[in-house]
Every structure is written in structure tokens, then in C-alpha cells.
Coordinates of C-alpha atoms in Angstrom, one line a residue:
Chain M
M216 CA 32.2 -19.1 -8.1
R217 CA 31.9 -20.1 -11.7
L218 CA 29.6 -18.1 -13.8
L219 CA 28.5 -20.0 -16.9
L220 CA 26.8 -18.2 -19.7
L221 CA 24.2 -20.6 -20.7
S222 CA 21.5 -19.0 -22.6
M223 CA 21.4 -16.0 -24.8
V224 CA 18.1 -15.3 -26.3
L225 CA 18.1 -12.1 -28.3
L226 CA 14.7 -10.6 -28.1
Q227 CA 13.1 -8.7 -30.9
L228 CA 13.9 -5.1 -30.6
P229 CA 11.6 -2.2 -31.3
P230 CA 13.3 0.6 -33.1
G231 CA 15.6 2.8 -31.0
V232 CA 15.7 0.4 -28.2
A233 CA 19.0 -0.8 -26.7
A234 CA 19.9 -4.5 -26.9
W235 CA 19.1 -6.5 -23.8
R236 CA 20.0 -10.1 -23.7
F237 CA 18.0 -12.7 -21.8
T238 CA 20.8 -14.5 -19.9
A239 CA 20.6 -17.1 -17.2
E240 CA 23.7 -17.5 -15.2
E241 CA 24.6 -20.6 -13.1
I242 CA 25.3 -19.0 -9.7
A243 CA 25.8 -22.4 -7.9
P244 CA 25.6 -26.0 -9.2
G245 CA 22.2 -26.4 -10.8
I246 CA 20.9 -23.0 -9.7
Y247 CA 20.3 -20.5 -12.5
L248 CA 19.5 -16.8 -12.2
R249 CA 18.4 -14.2 -14.8
P250 CA 19.3 -11.0 -13.1
G251 CA 16.8 -8.1 -13.4
M252 CA 17.7 -4.6 -14.4
Q253 CA 17.9 -2.2 -11.5
E254 CA 15.3 0.0 -13.0
E255 CA 11.6 0.7 -12.9
F256 CA 9.3 -0.9 -15.6
S257 CA 9.9 0.5 -19.0
P258 CA 9.7 -0.6 -22.6
R259 CA 13.5 -0.1 -22.7
N260 CA 14.0 -3.0 -20.2
Y261 CA 10.9 -5.0 -21.3
G262 CA 9.8 -5.1 -17.7
H263 CA 12.8 -7.4 -16.9
I264 CA 13.5 -5.8 -13.6
A265 CA 13.2 -8.7 -11.1
N266 CA 15.6 -11.6 -10.4
I267 CA 14.0 -14.7 -11.7
G268 CA 15.4 -18.2 -12.3
F269 CA 15.2 -22.0 -11.7
I270 CA 16.8 -24.9 -9.9
V271 CA 17.6 -28.2 -11.7
G272 CA 17.5 -31.5 -9.9
N273 CA 18.2 -35.0 -11.2
E274 CA 14.5 -35.6 -11.9
A275 CA 12.7 -32.2 -12.1
V276 CA 13.0 -28.5 -12.5
A277 CA 11.6 -25.8 -10.1
V278 CA 11.1 -22.3 -11.5
I279 CA 11.4 -19.4 -9.0
D280 CA 9.4 -16.4 -10.2
T281 CA 8.4 -15.8 -13.8
G282 CA 8.8 -12.1 -14.7
S283 CA 6.4 -9.3 -15.7
T284 CA 4.9 -10.7 -18.9
L285 CA 4.0 -13.8 -20.7
K286 CA 6.9 -13.1 -23.1
E287 CA 9.4 -12.9 -20.2
G288 CA 8.1 -16.2 -18.8
L289 CA 8.4 -17.8 -22.2
S290 CA 12.0 -16.5 -22.5
L291 CA 12.8 -18.1 -19.1
R292 CA 11.2 -21.4 -20.3
R293 CA 13.4 -21.3 -23.4
A294 CA 16.5 -20.7 -21.2
I295 CA 15.5 -23.8 -19.2
R296 CA 15.0 -25.9 -22.3
E297 CA 18.5 -25.1 -23.6
I298 CA 19.9 -26.6 -20.4
T299 CA 17.6 -29.6 -19.7
D300 CA 14.6 -31.5 -20.9
L301 CA 13.6 -32.6 -17.4
P302 CA 10.0 -31.8 -16.5
I303 CA 9.2 -28.4 -15.1
A304 CA 7.3 -29.8 -12.1
Y305 CA 7.0 -26.6 -9.9
V306 CA 6.6 -22.9 -10.5
I307 CA 7.2 -21.1 -7.3
L308 CA 5.8 -17.5 -7.0
T309 CA 7.7 -15.7 -4.1
H310 CA 5.0 -13.0 -3.8
M311 CA 2.4 -11.1 -5.6
H312 CA 4.3 -8.2 -7.3
P313 CA 3.9 -8.1 -11.1
D314 CA 7.6 -8.2 -11.9
H315 CA 7.7 -11.6 -10.3
S316 CA 4.3 -13.2 -10.8
L317 CA 2.9 -12.2 -14.2
G318 CA 5.0 -14.5 -16.5
A319 CA 3.4 -17.6 -14.9
A320 CA 1.1 -18.5 -17.8
A321 CA 4.2 -19.4 -19.9
F322 CA 4.5 -22.7 -18.0
R323 CA 0.9 -23.8 -18.3
Q324 CA 1.9 -26.3 -21.0
D325 CA 4.1 -28.1 -18.4
E326 CA 1.2 -28.5 -16.1
P327 CA 3.3 -27.8 -13.0
E328 CA 2.2 -27.2 -9.4
Y329 CA 2.0 -23.4 -9.0
I330 CA 3.1 -22.8 -5.4
G331 CA 2.7 -19.7 -3.4
H332 CA 2.1 -18.3 0.1
K333 CA -1.3 -19.1 1.5
Q334 CA -2.3 -15.4 1.1
L335 CA -1.0 -15.1 -2.4
A336 CA -4.2 -16.1 -4.2
G337 CA -6.3 -13.6 -2.4
A338 CA -3.7 -10.8 -2.9
L339 CA -3.4 -11.6 -6.6
A340 CA -7.1 -11.8 -7.1
V341 CA -7.8 -8.2 -5.9
R342 CA -4.7 -6.7 -7.6
Q343 CA -4.5 -8.5 -10.9
S344 CA -6.7 -6.2 -12.9
V345 CA -4.7 -3.2 -11.7
Y346 CA -1.4 -5.0 -12.3
L347 CA -2.4 -6.1 -15.8
S348 CA -3.6 -2.8 -16.9
R349 CA -0.5 -1.1 -15.6
M350 CA 1.7 -3.6 -17.5
N351 CA -0.3 -3.0 -20.7
Q352 CA -0.1 0.7 -20.2
I353 CA 3.7 0.7 -19.7
L354 CA 4.8 -2.1 -21.9
G355 CA 2.2 -2.1 -24.6
N356 CA 2.6 -5.0 -27.1
M357 CA 5.4 -6.6 -25.0
A358 CA 2.7 -7.4 -22.4
K359 CA 0.4 -9.1 -24.9
G360 CA -1.1 -12.4 -23.8
T361 CA -0.1 -11.8 -20.1
E362 CA -2.6 -13.2 -17.7
M363 CA -3.0 -14.2 -14.1
V364 CA -2.3 -17.7 -12.8
L365 CA -3.4 -18.6 -9.3
P366 CA -1.4 -20.9 -7.2
T367 CA -2.5 -24.6 -7.1
Q368 CA -0.7 -25.3 -3.8
A369 CA -0.2 -23.0 -0.8
V370 CA 2.4 -22.7 2.0
D371 CA 1.0 -21.4 5.3
V372 CA 2.7 -18.9 7.6
G373 CA 5.5 -20.6 9.5
E374 CA 5.1 -23.8 7.4
V375 CA 8.0 -25.3 5.5
L376 CA 7.2 -27.3 2.3
K377 CA 9.9 -29.7 1.1
L378 CA 10.1 -30.5 -2.6
D379 CA 12.2 -33.3 -3.9
L380 CA 13.8 -32.5 -7.3
G381 CA 15.9 -35.7 -7.3
G382 CA 19.3 -35.5 -5.6
R383 CA 18.4 -32.2 -4.0
S384 CA 15.5 -30.9 -1.9
I385 CA 14.2 -27.4 -1.7
H386 CA 12.4 -26.0 1.3
L387 CA 9.7 -23.3 0.9
R388 CA 8.9 -21.2 3.9
G389 CA 5.8 -18.9 4.3
Y390 CA 6.4 -15.7 6.3
P391 CA 4.1 -13.4 8.4
T392 CA 3.4 -10.0 6.8
A393 CA 6.8 -8.4 5.9
H394 CA 7.6 -7.0 2.4
T395 CA 4.1 -8.1 1.5
N396 CA 1.5 -10.3 3.2
N397 CA 2.5 -13.2 1.0
D398 CA 6.3 -13.6 1.1
L399 CA 7.9 -17.0 0.4
S400 CA 11.5 -18.1 0.5
V401 CA 13.2 -21.1 -1.1
Y402 CA 16.2 -22.9 0.4
D403 CA 18.3 -25.4 -1.6
D404 CA 20.0 -27.8 0.8
K405 CA 22.6 -29.0 -1.8
T406 CA 24.3 -25.7 -2.3
G407 CA 23.1 -23.8 0.8
T408 CA 21.4 -21.2 -1.4
L409 CA 18.6 -19.1 0.2
W410 CA 16.4 -17.5 -2.4
L411 CA 14.9 -14.7 -0.4
S412 CA 13.4 -12.7 -3.3
D413 CA 12.0 -9.3 -2.2
L414 CA 12.5 -10.0 1.5
L415 CA 16.0 -8.6 0.6
F416 CA 16.8 -5.7 -1.7
V417 CA 20.5 -5.3 -2.6
E418 CA 21.6 -1.9 -3.9
R419 CA 18.0 -1.0 -4.9
I420 CA 15.9 0.8 -2.3
P421 CA 13.6 -1.7 -0.4
V422 CA 9.9 -1.2 -1.2
M423 CA 7.5 -1.5 1.8
D424 CA 4.2 -3.0 0.8
G425 CA 3.4 -5.0 3.9
S426 CA 4.5 -4.3 7.4
L427 CA 7.7 -2.5 8.4
R428 CA 7.7 -4.1 11.9
G429 CA 7.1 -7.6 10.4
W430 CA 9.8 -7.1 7.9
L431 CA 12.4 -6.0 10.5
K432 CA 11.5 -9.1 12.5
V433 CA 12.2 -11.4 9.6
I434 CA 15.5 -9.8 8.9
D435 CA 16.5 -9.9 12.6
D436 CA 15.6 -13.6 12.8
L437 CA 17.8 -14.5 9.8
G438 CA 20.6 -12.2 10.8
S439 CA 20.8 -13.4 14.4
R440 CA 20.8 -17.1 13.6
Y441 CA 23.2 -17.1 10.7
C442 CA 21.2 -20.0 9.4
V443 CA 17.8 -20.9 8.1
Q444 CA 15.3 -23.3 9.6
I445 CA 14.1 -25.9 7.2
A446 CA 11.4 -27.4 9.4
A447 CA 8.2 -25.8 10.6
D448 CA 8.4 -23.8 13.8
T449 CA 8.3 -26.2 16.7
A450 CA 6.4 -25.6 19.9
S451 CA 9.4 -26.4 22.2
P452 CA 12.5 -24.3 21.9
L453 CA 14.4 -26.9 23.8
N454 CA 13.9 -29.5 21.1
S455 CA 17.3 -31.0 20.7
D456 CA 16.8 -31.4 16.9
A457 CA 16.4 -27.7 16.5
S458 CA 20.0 -26.9 15.7
K459 CA 20.2 -29.7 13.2
R460 CA 17.3 -28.2 11.3
C461 CA 19.0 -24.8 11.1
K462 CA 21.0 -25.0 7.9
N463 CA 24.0 -22.9 6.8
V464 CA 23.3 -20.2 4.2
N465 CA 26.2 -19.8 1.7
R466 CA 24.6 -17.3 -0.4
I467 CA 21.3 -15.3 -0.7
V468 CA 19.5 -14.5 -3.9
P469 CA 17.7 -11.2 -3.4
G470 CA 14.7 -10.1 -5.4
H471 CA 16.6 -7.2 -6.9
G472 CA 20.4 -6.8 -7.1
P473 CA 23.4 -9.1 -7.1
V474 CA 23.7 -12.5 -5.3
V475 CA 25.4 -12.0 -2.0
T476 CA 27.7 -14.4 -0.1
Q477 CA 28.6 -11.8 2.6
W478 CA 24.9 -11.6 3.2
K479 CA 25.0 -10.4 6.7
Q480 CA 26.1 -7.0 5.4
A481 CA 23.3 -6.9 2.9
L482 CA 20.7 -7.6 5.6
D483 CA 22.3 -5.0 7.8
D484 CA 22.1 -2.4 5.0
Q485 CA 18.4 -3.1 4.5
R486 CA 17.8 -3.0 8.3
R487 CA 19.7 0.3 8.6
Y488 CA 17.4 1.9 6.1
L489 CA 14.2 0.5 7.6
E490 CA 15.1 1.3 11.2
L491 CA 16.2 4.8 10.2
I492 CA 12.9 5.7 8.7
A493 CA 11.0 4.0 11.5
T494 CA 12.9 6.1 14.1
G495 CA 12.4 9.3 12.2
I496 CA 8.7 8.7 11.6
R497 CA 8.0 7.7 15.2
K498 CA 9.6 10.9 16.3
I499 CA 7.4 13.0 14.0
I500 CA 4.3 11.0 15.1
K501 CA 5.2 11.7 18.8
Q502 CA 5.4 15.4 18.1
G503 CA 2.0 15.4 16.4
G504 CA 3.6 15.9 12.9
T505 CA 2.2 14.9 9.6
I506 CA 3.0 12.6 6.6
T507 CA 3.9 15.6 4.6
Q508 CA 6.5 16.6 7.2
A509 CA 7.8 13.1 7.3
V510 CA 8.2 12.8 3.5
A511 CA 10.1 16.1 3.5
S512 CA 12.6 15.3 6.2
V513 CA 12.9 11.6 7.1
G514 CA 15.7 9.3 5.8
L515 CA 17.0 11.7 3.1
E516 CA 20.6 11.0 4.2
E517 CA 20.1 7.5 2.6
R518 CA 19.6 9.0 -0.9
D519 CA 23.1 8.1 -2.1
N520 CA 23.0 4.6 -0.7
W521 CA 20.2 3.3 -2.9
L522 CA 19.2 3.1 -6.6
L523 CA 15.6 4.4 -7.4
F524 CA 15.6 6.3 -4.1
D525 CA 13.5 9.2 -5.5
E526 CA 10.9 6.8 -7.0
F527 CA 10.1 4.9 -3.8
H528 CA 11.3 6.6 -0.7
G529 CA 8.4 9.0 -0.3
R530 CA 6.0 6.1 -0.9
N531 CA 7.8 4.0 1.8
I532 CA 7.5 6.9 4.3
T533 CA 3.8 7.3 3.6
A534 CA 3.1 3.6 4.0
V535 CA 5.2 3.3 7.2
F536 CA 3.7 6.4 8.7
A537 CA 0.2 5.0 8.3
E538 CA 1.4 1.7 9.9
L539 CA 3.3 3.3 12.8
E540 CA 0.7 5.8 13.9
W541 CA -1.4 2.9 15.2
E542 CA 1.3 1.6 17.5
Chain Q
M51 CA -6.9 10.9 30.3
T52 CA -9.1 7.9 29.9
A53 CA -10.6 6.5 26.7
V54 CA -13.6 4.4 26.1
S55 CA -14.6 2.6 22.9
T56 CA -17.8 0.8 22.0
M57 CA -18.7 -0.9 18.9
N58 CA -22.1 -1.9 17.6
H59 CA -22.6 -4.3 14.7
K60 CA -26.0 -4.1 13.0
G61 CA -26.9 -6.7 10.5
W62 CA -25.5 -6.6 7.0
R63 CA -27.8 -4.8 4.7
W64 CA -27.0 -6.7 1.5
N65 CA -29.4 -4.9 -0.7
T66 CA -28.2 -1.5 0.3
C67 CA -24.7 -2.7 -0.1
L68 CA -25.3 -4.1 -3.6
E69 CA -27.0 -0.9 -4.5
Y70 CA -23.9 1.1 -3.5
T71 CA -21.7 -1.1 -5.5
L72 CA -23.7 -0.8 -8.6
T73 CA -24.0 2.9 -8.3
L74 CA -20.3 3.3 -7.8
L75 CA -19.6 0.9 -10.7
C76 CA -21.7 3.0 -13.0
L77 CA -20.1 6.2 -11.8
C78 CA -16.7 4.6 -12.3
L79 CA -17.5 3.6 -15.9
I80 CA -18.8 7.1 -16.7
A81 CA -15.8 8.6 -15.0
S82 CA -13.4 6.6 -17.0
T83 CA -15.0 7.3 -20.4
A84 CA -16.8 10.6 -20.8
W85 CA -15.8 12.9 -17.9
A86 CA -12.2 12.1 -17.5
K87 CA -11.4 13.8 -20.8
D88 CA -13.1 17.0 -20.0
D89 CA -12.3 18.4 -16.5
G90 CA -14.2 21.6 -17.1
N91 CA -17.4 19.8 -18.0
R92 CA -17.1 17.4 -15.1
W93 CA -16.7 20.3 -12.6
F94 CA -19.7 22.0 -14.2
Q95 CA -21.8 18.9 -13.5
I96 CA -20.6 18.5 -9.9
K97 CA -21.1 22.2 -9.2
N98 CA -24.6 22.1 -10.5
S99 CA -25.6 19.1 -8.5
L100 CA -24.1 20.6 -5.3
F101 CA -24.9 24.3 -5.6
G102 CA -27.3 24.7 -8.5
D103 CA -26.6 28.0 -10.2
K104 CA -25.3 29.8 -7.1
Y105 CA -22.2 32.0 -7.7
I106 CA -18.9 30.7 -6.3
Q107 CA -16.4 33.4 -5.5
S108 CA -12.6 33.0 -5.5
G109 CA -11.7 31.9 -2.0
E110 CA -8.0 32.9 -1.5
E111 CA -8.9 35.2 1.3
I112 CA -11.1 32.7 3.1
L113 CA -9.3 29.4 2.5
G114 CA -5.9 27.9 1.9
L115 CA -5.5 24.4 0.4
E116 CA -2.3 22.4 0.7
S117 CA -1.7 19.3 -1.3
P118 CA 1.3 17.6 -3.0
T119 CA 1.7 18.4 -6.7
R120 CA 2.5 14.7 -7.2
A121 CA 1.2 12.1 -4.8
M122 CA 3.7 9.7 -3.3
D123 CA 1.0 7.1 -2.9
A124 CA -2.3 7.6 -4.7
A125 CA -4.1 5.7 -2.0
I126 CA -2.9 8.1 0.8
V127 CA -2.7 11.7 -0.4
P128 CA -2.5 14.1 2.6
I129 CA -4.4 17.4 2.2
T130 CA -4.8 20.4 4.5
I131 CA -7.4 23.1 4.4
E132 CA -6.6 26.4 6.2
S133 CA -9.3 28.8 7.4
K134 CA -8.1 32.3 7.0
L135 CA -11.4 33.7 8.2
E136 CA -11.8 35.2 11.7
Q137 CA -14.8 33.2 12.6
T138 CA -17.5 34.9 14.6
P139 CA -21.1 33.9 15.5
D140 CA -22.2 36.3 12.7
R141 CA -19.9 35.0 10.0
Y142 CA -18.3 31.6 10.1
I143 CA -17.7 28.6 7.8
K144 CA -20.9 26.6 8.0
S145 CA -20.0 23.8 5.6
L146 CA -16.8 22.8 3.8
Y147 CA -16.9 20.7 0.7
L148 CA -13.9 18.7 -0.4
V149 CA -14.2 17.7 -4.1
I150 CA -11.9 15.6 -6.3
D151 CA -13.2 16.2 -9.8
N152 CA -11.9 13.1 -11.6
N153 CA -12.6 10.6 -8.8
P154 CA -15.4 8.0 -9.4
S155 CA -17.3 9.6 -6.6
P156 CA -16.1 13.2 -6.6
V157 CA -17.4 14.6 -3.3
A158 CA -14.9 13.2 -0.8
A159 CA -16.3 14.8 2.3
V160 CA -18.6 17.6 3.5
F161 CA -17.8 19.0 6.9
H162 CA -20.4 20.9 8.9
F163 CA -19.5 23.3 11.7
P164 CA -21.8 24.8 14.3
G165 CA -19.8 28.0 14.4
K166 CA -19.1 27.8 18.1
H167 CA -15.5 26.6 17.9
S168 CA -13.0 28.5 15.9
W169 CA -10.5 26.5 13.9
E170 CA -7.4 27.1 11.8
T171 CA -6.6 24.0 9.9
L172 CA -8.4 20.8 8.9
S173 CA -6.5 17.8 7.4
T174 CA -7.4 14.4 6.0
R175 CA -6.0 11.8 3.5
V176 CA -7.7 11.0 0.2
R177 CA -7.5 8.5 -2.6
I178 CA -6.9 10.1 -6.0
N179 CA -7.8 8.1 -9.1
A180 CA -6.5 10.2 -11.9
Y181 CA -4.8 13.5 -12.5
T182 CA -7.3 15.9 -11.2
D183 CA -8.4 19.2 -9.8
L184 CA -8.9 19.2 -6.0
R185 CA -11.3 21.7 -4.6
A186 CA -12.2 23.1 -1.2
I187 CA -15.5 25.1 -1.2
A188 CA -16.6 27.0 1.9
E189 CA -20.3 27.8 2.5
L190 CA -20.4 30.7 5.0
S191 CA -23.2 31.3 7.5
D192 CA -24.2 34.3 5.3
G193 CA -24.8 31.9 2.4
N194 CA -21.8 33.0 0.3
L195 CA -19.6 30.4 -1.4
Y196 CA -15.9 30.6 -1.7
M197 CA -13.5 28.1 -3.5
V198 CA -9.8 27.3 -3.8
N199 CA -8.4 24.6 -6.0
N200 CA -5.1 22.8 -6.7
Y201 CA -4.0 20.3 -9.4
V202 CA -2.8 16.9 -8.2
K203 CA -0.9 14.3 -10.2
A204 CA -1.7 10.9 -8.9
S205 CA -3.5 7.9 -10.4
G206 CA -4.9 4.6 -9.3
G207 CA -5.9 5.5 -5.7
C208 CA -9.5 4.3 -5.8
S209 CA -9.1 1.0 -7.6
A210 CA -5.6 0.2 -6.4
P211 CA -6.0 -2.0 -3.4
S212 CA -4.7 -0.2 -0.4
L213 CA -5.1 -3.0 2.1
K214 CA -1.6 -4.4 2.7
D215 CA -2.9 -6.9 5.2
P216 CA -6.7 -7.4 4.9
A217 CA -6.8 -9.9 7.8
A218 CA -5.2 -7.5 10.2
A219 CA -7.4 -4.6 8.9
M220 CA -10.6 -6.5 9.6
A221 CA -9.4 -7.7 13.0
Q222 CA -9.0 -4.0 14.1
L223 CA -12.0 -2.5 12.4
G224 CA -13.7 0.1 14.5
K225 CA -10.7 1.0 16.7
I226 CA -10.6 4.7 17.3
K227 CA -8.1 7.1 18.9
F228 CA -7.6 10.7 19.5
R229 CA -4.1 12.1 19.5
M230 CA -3.3 15.5 20.9
P231 CA -0.4 17.3 22.7
E232 CA 0.1 16.1 26.3
E233 CA 0.1 19.7 27.6
Y234 CA -2.0 22.6 26.5
N235 CA -3.7 25.6 27.9
Q236 CA -7.4 25.7 28.5
G237 CA -9.0 28.3 26.2
D238 CA -6.4 27.8 23.5
L239 CA -6.9 26.0 20.2
L240 CA -6.1 22.3 20.8
P241 CA -4.8 20.5 17.7
T242 CA -6.3 17.1 17.7
Q243 CA -6.1 14.1 15.4
L244 CA -8.9 11.5 15.0
L245 CA -7.9 8.1 13.7
I246 CA -10.4 5.4 12.7
K247 CA -9.4 1.9 11.8
H248 CA -11.6 1.1 8.8
P249 CA -10.8 -0.5 5.4
N250 CA -13.0 2.1 3.7
N251 CA -13.4 -0.3 0.8
S252 CA -14.4 1.7 -2.3
G253 CA -16.4 -1.1 -4.0
L254 CA -14.1 -0.6 -7.0
Q255 CA -11.8 -3.5 -6.4
F256 CA -12.5 -6.5 -8.6
D257 CA -11.8 -9.9 -7.1
Q258 CA -10.7 -12.3 -9.9
I259 CA -11.5 -15.4 -7.9
S260 CA -15.0 -14.6 -6.9
R261 CA -15.6 -12.5 -10.1
F262 CA -17.3 -9.9 -8.0
Y263 CA -16.3 -6.4 -6.9
I264 CA -15.4 -6.3 -3.2
P265 CA -18.5 -4.7 -1.6
A266 CA -18.2 -1.1 -0.7
D267 CA -17.7 -0.7 3.1
F268 CA -16.8 2.7 4.1
V269 CA -17.3 5.4 6.8
R270 CA -20.3 7.5 6.1
T271 CA -20.5 10.0 9.0
I272 CA -18.2 11.2 11.7
Q273 CA -19.6 13.4 14.5
V274 CA -17.3 14.9 17.1
T275 CA -18.6 16.5 20.2
Y276 CA -17.2 18.1 23.3
N277 CA -19.3 17.9 26.5
G278 CA -22.2 17.0 24.2
E279 CA -21.8 20.0 22.0
E280 CA -21.0 19.5 18.3
V281 CA -17.4 20.3 17.2
F282 CA -18.0 19.2 13.6
T283 CA -19.9 16.6 11.6
A284 CA -18.5 15.1 8.5
D285 CA -20.3 13.2 5.7
T286 CA -17.6 11.1 4.1
D287 CA -17.3 8.9 1.0
I288 CA -15.1 6.4 -0.7
S289 CA -12.4 8.9 -1.7
I290 CA -11.3 9.1 1.9
S291 CA -8.3 6.8 2.5
E292 CA -8.2 3.5 4.4
D293 CA -8.1 4.2 8.2
P294 CA -9.6 7.7 8.0
S295 CA -7.6 10.4 9.7
I296 CA -8.9 13.9 10.4
R297 CA -6.9 16.6 12.1
F298 CA -8.9 19.4 13.5
G299 CA -8.7 22.1 16.2
F300 CA -11.2 23.1 18.9
V301 CA -11.1 25.2 22.0
P302 CA -11.9 23.3 25.3
Q303 CA -13.0 26.1 27.7
E304 CA -13.3 23.7 30.6
S305 CA -12.5 20.1 31.4
G306 CA -14.8 17.6 29.8
V307 CA -15.4 14.7 27.4
L308 CA -14.4 14.6 23.8
E309 CA -16.5 12.1 22.0
V310 CA -16.8 10.7 18.4
H311 CA -19.7 8.8 16.8
V312 CA -18.9 7.0 13.6
K313 CA -21.3 5.2 11.2
D314 CA -20.4 3.2 8.2
S315 CA -22.1 2.1 5.0
K316 CA -22.9 -1.4 6.4
G317 CA -24.8 0.1 9.3
R318 CA -22.1 -0.5 11.9
S319 CA -21.6 2.3 14.5
F320 CA -18.6 3.0 16.7
T321 CA -18.1 5.5 19.5
H322 CA -15.0 6.6 21.4
S323 CA -14.5 9.1 24.1
M324 CA -11.7 10.8 26.0
D325 CA -11.7 12.7 29.2
L326 CA -9.8 16.0 29.2
P327 CA -9.0 16.9 32.8
S328 CA -8.7 20.5 33.8
Q329 CA -5.3 21.9 33.1
D330 CA -3.5 23.6 36.0
K331 CA -1.8 26.7 34.8
G332 CA 1.4 27.5 36.5

């Protein structure tokens, strides 16, 4: 795979801060990725912690996620304009989390369709004030001007929305509650690239903010089919066109971590972690145990397998415990 | 064992609801400005409103308080209160106050006990809005007050939206269950967990689309009885986490029915009961 260095936008550095270049790489023909740092939000990384990017067709550009701040969104827009003058027709928000959604205002001048999961608007609406104040608190001036943009077009659960960029189509799918209750994936039929965003974490510990059982189901569906459906779920499984609609996946772009071509392994790694904590927590619930006991004992053998384990593992255990005790 | 649930929706009391929201809002604003900076002063005000100028003794010999030093998730902070007192009809814990100084509404819960059932531990889960002192205060049947406190590092629990899936939460609202060991001996302390499906909305979450705070909607009282006799009653507030969980202990002397009555701030009431058959020893 060719990696083309296409854009280097040197950001203004506060004193004592290490240099971090805003670089979008072409990971497949016409698909560009600005990899996020595998860290938590901090002024050192400007909040550039999520994978964000864009897809260029013959007629239009679609942005996939926008970063944590207005400034990050504007940097992404500059990176696009160094490559093409085509209209930015779509800004796709893969889910509500601030590292993906808060740079959206940078594209207002392009008057794009802002597209998200049907439940994205509601989820953003109740979280935005908390997200914005958190970004201001952590990033200070770097978060200046950051504001919420609500989606103008929605994709329902199980629905697939096809967007024509000219010479290539992308297919947006809405999922039932998994990583969050508003996850969306993007499939590019020209290159067989599936942009899963935070439905897949690579190297960094998965963060559970939706439903563990729902998330495992999404991973199982993908892993067992080796392909992705690009049409809405059909009522009849015997539909002879079903196999034609299931397209090969050559690579997956995760929300955090490197692009994977041997992606079955990456899905398996994530499933191993999620299943391990589910099993451990169920056992403790069955014995009448508590969240505190689960946090102290479940899944600790996974510590060396994931970045940011100490920051998120206990939180995952707490959230999953509260979900599974209602089984 | 068999379990029976009923649910009763009374009409929405919009005025009451709005009143709560406004009150909470004010409390929240006051909390974030004046009081948050001065823990001592805040506790002084809470103490005065709850107990007037009654003296509170150090409670290490009466109570234990277990809480994480740093919360994993500010919306779900597990805490356990231990009773070190040998409870007799003459001297028992009559009321137990759970206070979170720097929360918008600091009194998280007040538990009342009839003194007929001995207990060892009581656990629940709370939201914690800022770094804060967490206090358990026992009022004994002889009128004396005893307090233990811990410091907890957590922030954002009250305004951070905890509902991961609001549609699923509303669909299950009012579901209740008791969890307990499958085998136990009659006459022994039976550790029991009560779980209530309820969003326990704090009224502190601002909806950017509607430009309104999401109305407060939370569990106000929980009464547990065994064969009609009170085990405990709890007055609860917005600091209790979504899907309230209470772990308690009681001693079933004979077979019978464990029952819970729940009322929330919107006037809904829910009940649930479970038959405990007689246990054959040997």
C-alpha cells in the first residue's frame, strides 16, 4: 500500500509543547486518514486523538469525523483543500464522542449535509454542554470557537444510505446500540474500505459507552460474514441477491489505532477483551458480588495488551456490570 | 420463589415537576459558585439544616464507610456503610443519612429502620459531581448522632448524562428485582440486593435541541417489608445513580413475602414481591 504524505500543516505551538504535524495519509486511492494519537485528550496532543479523514470522488468530497475542536476541523479542511477543490458535500459523524464530532463547525462554510445515526442528534443534544466544557477545561484556547453542529440527515438502525461521490459510492450503515447508541459505519465500494470508527479499537483499549451485548453482536456479524452488507436488512434470508450485496472488506479503518488489512485478528482481539470481562462480571454477579469486587479482579490479565488500560478499564467494568446485572 | 410486579402510572404533575427542576437548577448554580470553594462552610449549612445545633460525635465505633478514593465512573460510584453496632431494641440505628457535600442536592438518601431487623452492611451507588466529602451519619434510637466521612475524587456525575440508551431505559422503567443467595438458613442474616430500573433523571441535563433541562424524574421513596413488617424505608434523591441498587440484610425468621413499594417524583408507583419458602435444614 502506498502511503503518500499529502499535507503538513504545522500548528502554532505553545511554549514547551512537542511538535505535532497535522498529516493526512492516502491509505487507499482517494481515501485519506489523519491518524489520531493513542492518548487521552491533552494540550500536548491538541485533542487530536481520533482517526479522522475524508474520501474524494470525481465530483465531491465526504468528510468522515471532524476532531475535537473547531481548529482541528479547520486543519482537516485545509488538508482537503491542498488535495482538491471539489465541493465538500457530506460531513459524516460516526458517533457522538467529542474527539470525533466537535470539529464539525469548520465545514459550515461548505454547506454540506451533516449525516449521522438517527439517535445522534438526541445524544449530542444532552451531552454537548458537558463535552464542550470538558474540552474548554482540558484544551483551553485550543478549543476556542468550538460548537455543536447537529446532523441534517439521519440514518436509521439497519438502514444503509448510499452516497454518490462520482466514480465511487459510499454506503452508510446505522447500528443498534453497541459502542454507543448512535454508531455509523462507512463502506467505500471502490477500494473495499470499511470505516468502522469506534466500533473497532486497535491497540487502544475499547471504551464501552453503549451496550456490551450489542457491541459483541456487531463484531460477530462482521467477523462471521467476512463481508459487509451494503443494502438494508432484508426480510427474507433466502433472497438470492443477498450474497451479491455482501461486499468484500479489504481494510478496516478503526476509530483509534492503525488501519488493519488482517482485520479478522483485530476484531478477535477486541472480542476477546469484551468477552473476557463479560464472563468475569457475570460470574461475580452470580455469586452476589459487587462492582467494587469486579473492578478489583476482572480482566486485569489484559493490562499489557492495551494502551490506556488504567484510564478506561475500571470504567468499562462499572458500565458493563450495571448492564449485565439486568440479564 | 415467585415474583410479582405491578406498576401504576399516575398523571404527570407538570407543575411539581417544573418546581423541582427550578429548585434543582438554583441549587446547582449556588453549588457551582459559592459553596464548591468552601467545603467546610457547605457542610456547616447542610448540618444545620438537617440537625440544627445538635452535637455529632465521631462515629468510627458505630459505622464504617467504604468508597473508592477515585471514582471509575462519576455516575456510578459504589459505596458501602457498615454497622458496627450490636443492634438491640434499646439501642439501634434509627436513621442513616448519606450526604455528598458538593453535590447539587447534597442529601443523597435517608434510610429509616424500625430496629427489629439487625443488619451489617448497606450499599448503594451514587453520582458525584465534584471532588467531595462523603458522609454517613447515624441517628441512634437514643437520639445520639455519629458520623464517619471519606473524601472522593470524582466529577461530572450529576450533569454527565448517564443514560447510554434512553429508549431502552424508558421501555424498562419500573422493572424491579430482588437478588439473594439461592440457599440460606432461616434465622440467619440474608444478604439481599434490590434493583430498580429507573432513569433517575437529575433535572440537571440540558437538552441543546429543546433548550430545556430534561425534567427531573427520580425515585423518591423505597419501602421494603417482610410479611408486612417494615425492613427499612429510604427517602432518596437525585444523587442516587440511574437504576438504583440497594444491598441490605435482614433476618427472615419464617417463610413469607418480601415486598417493595417504590414511588417516584412524577407520582408513579411500583411494587414487587417475592415469596421466600421455608428452608429445610438438613
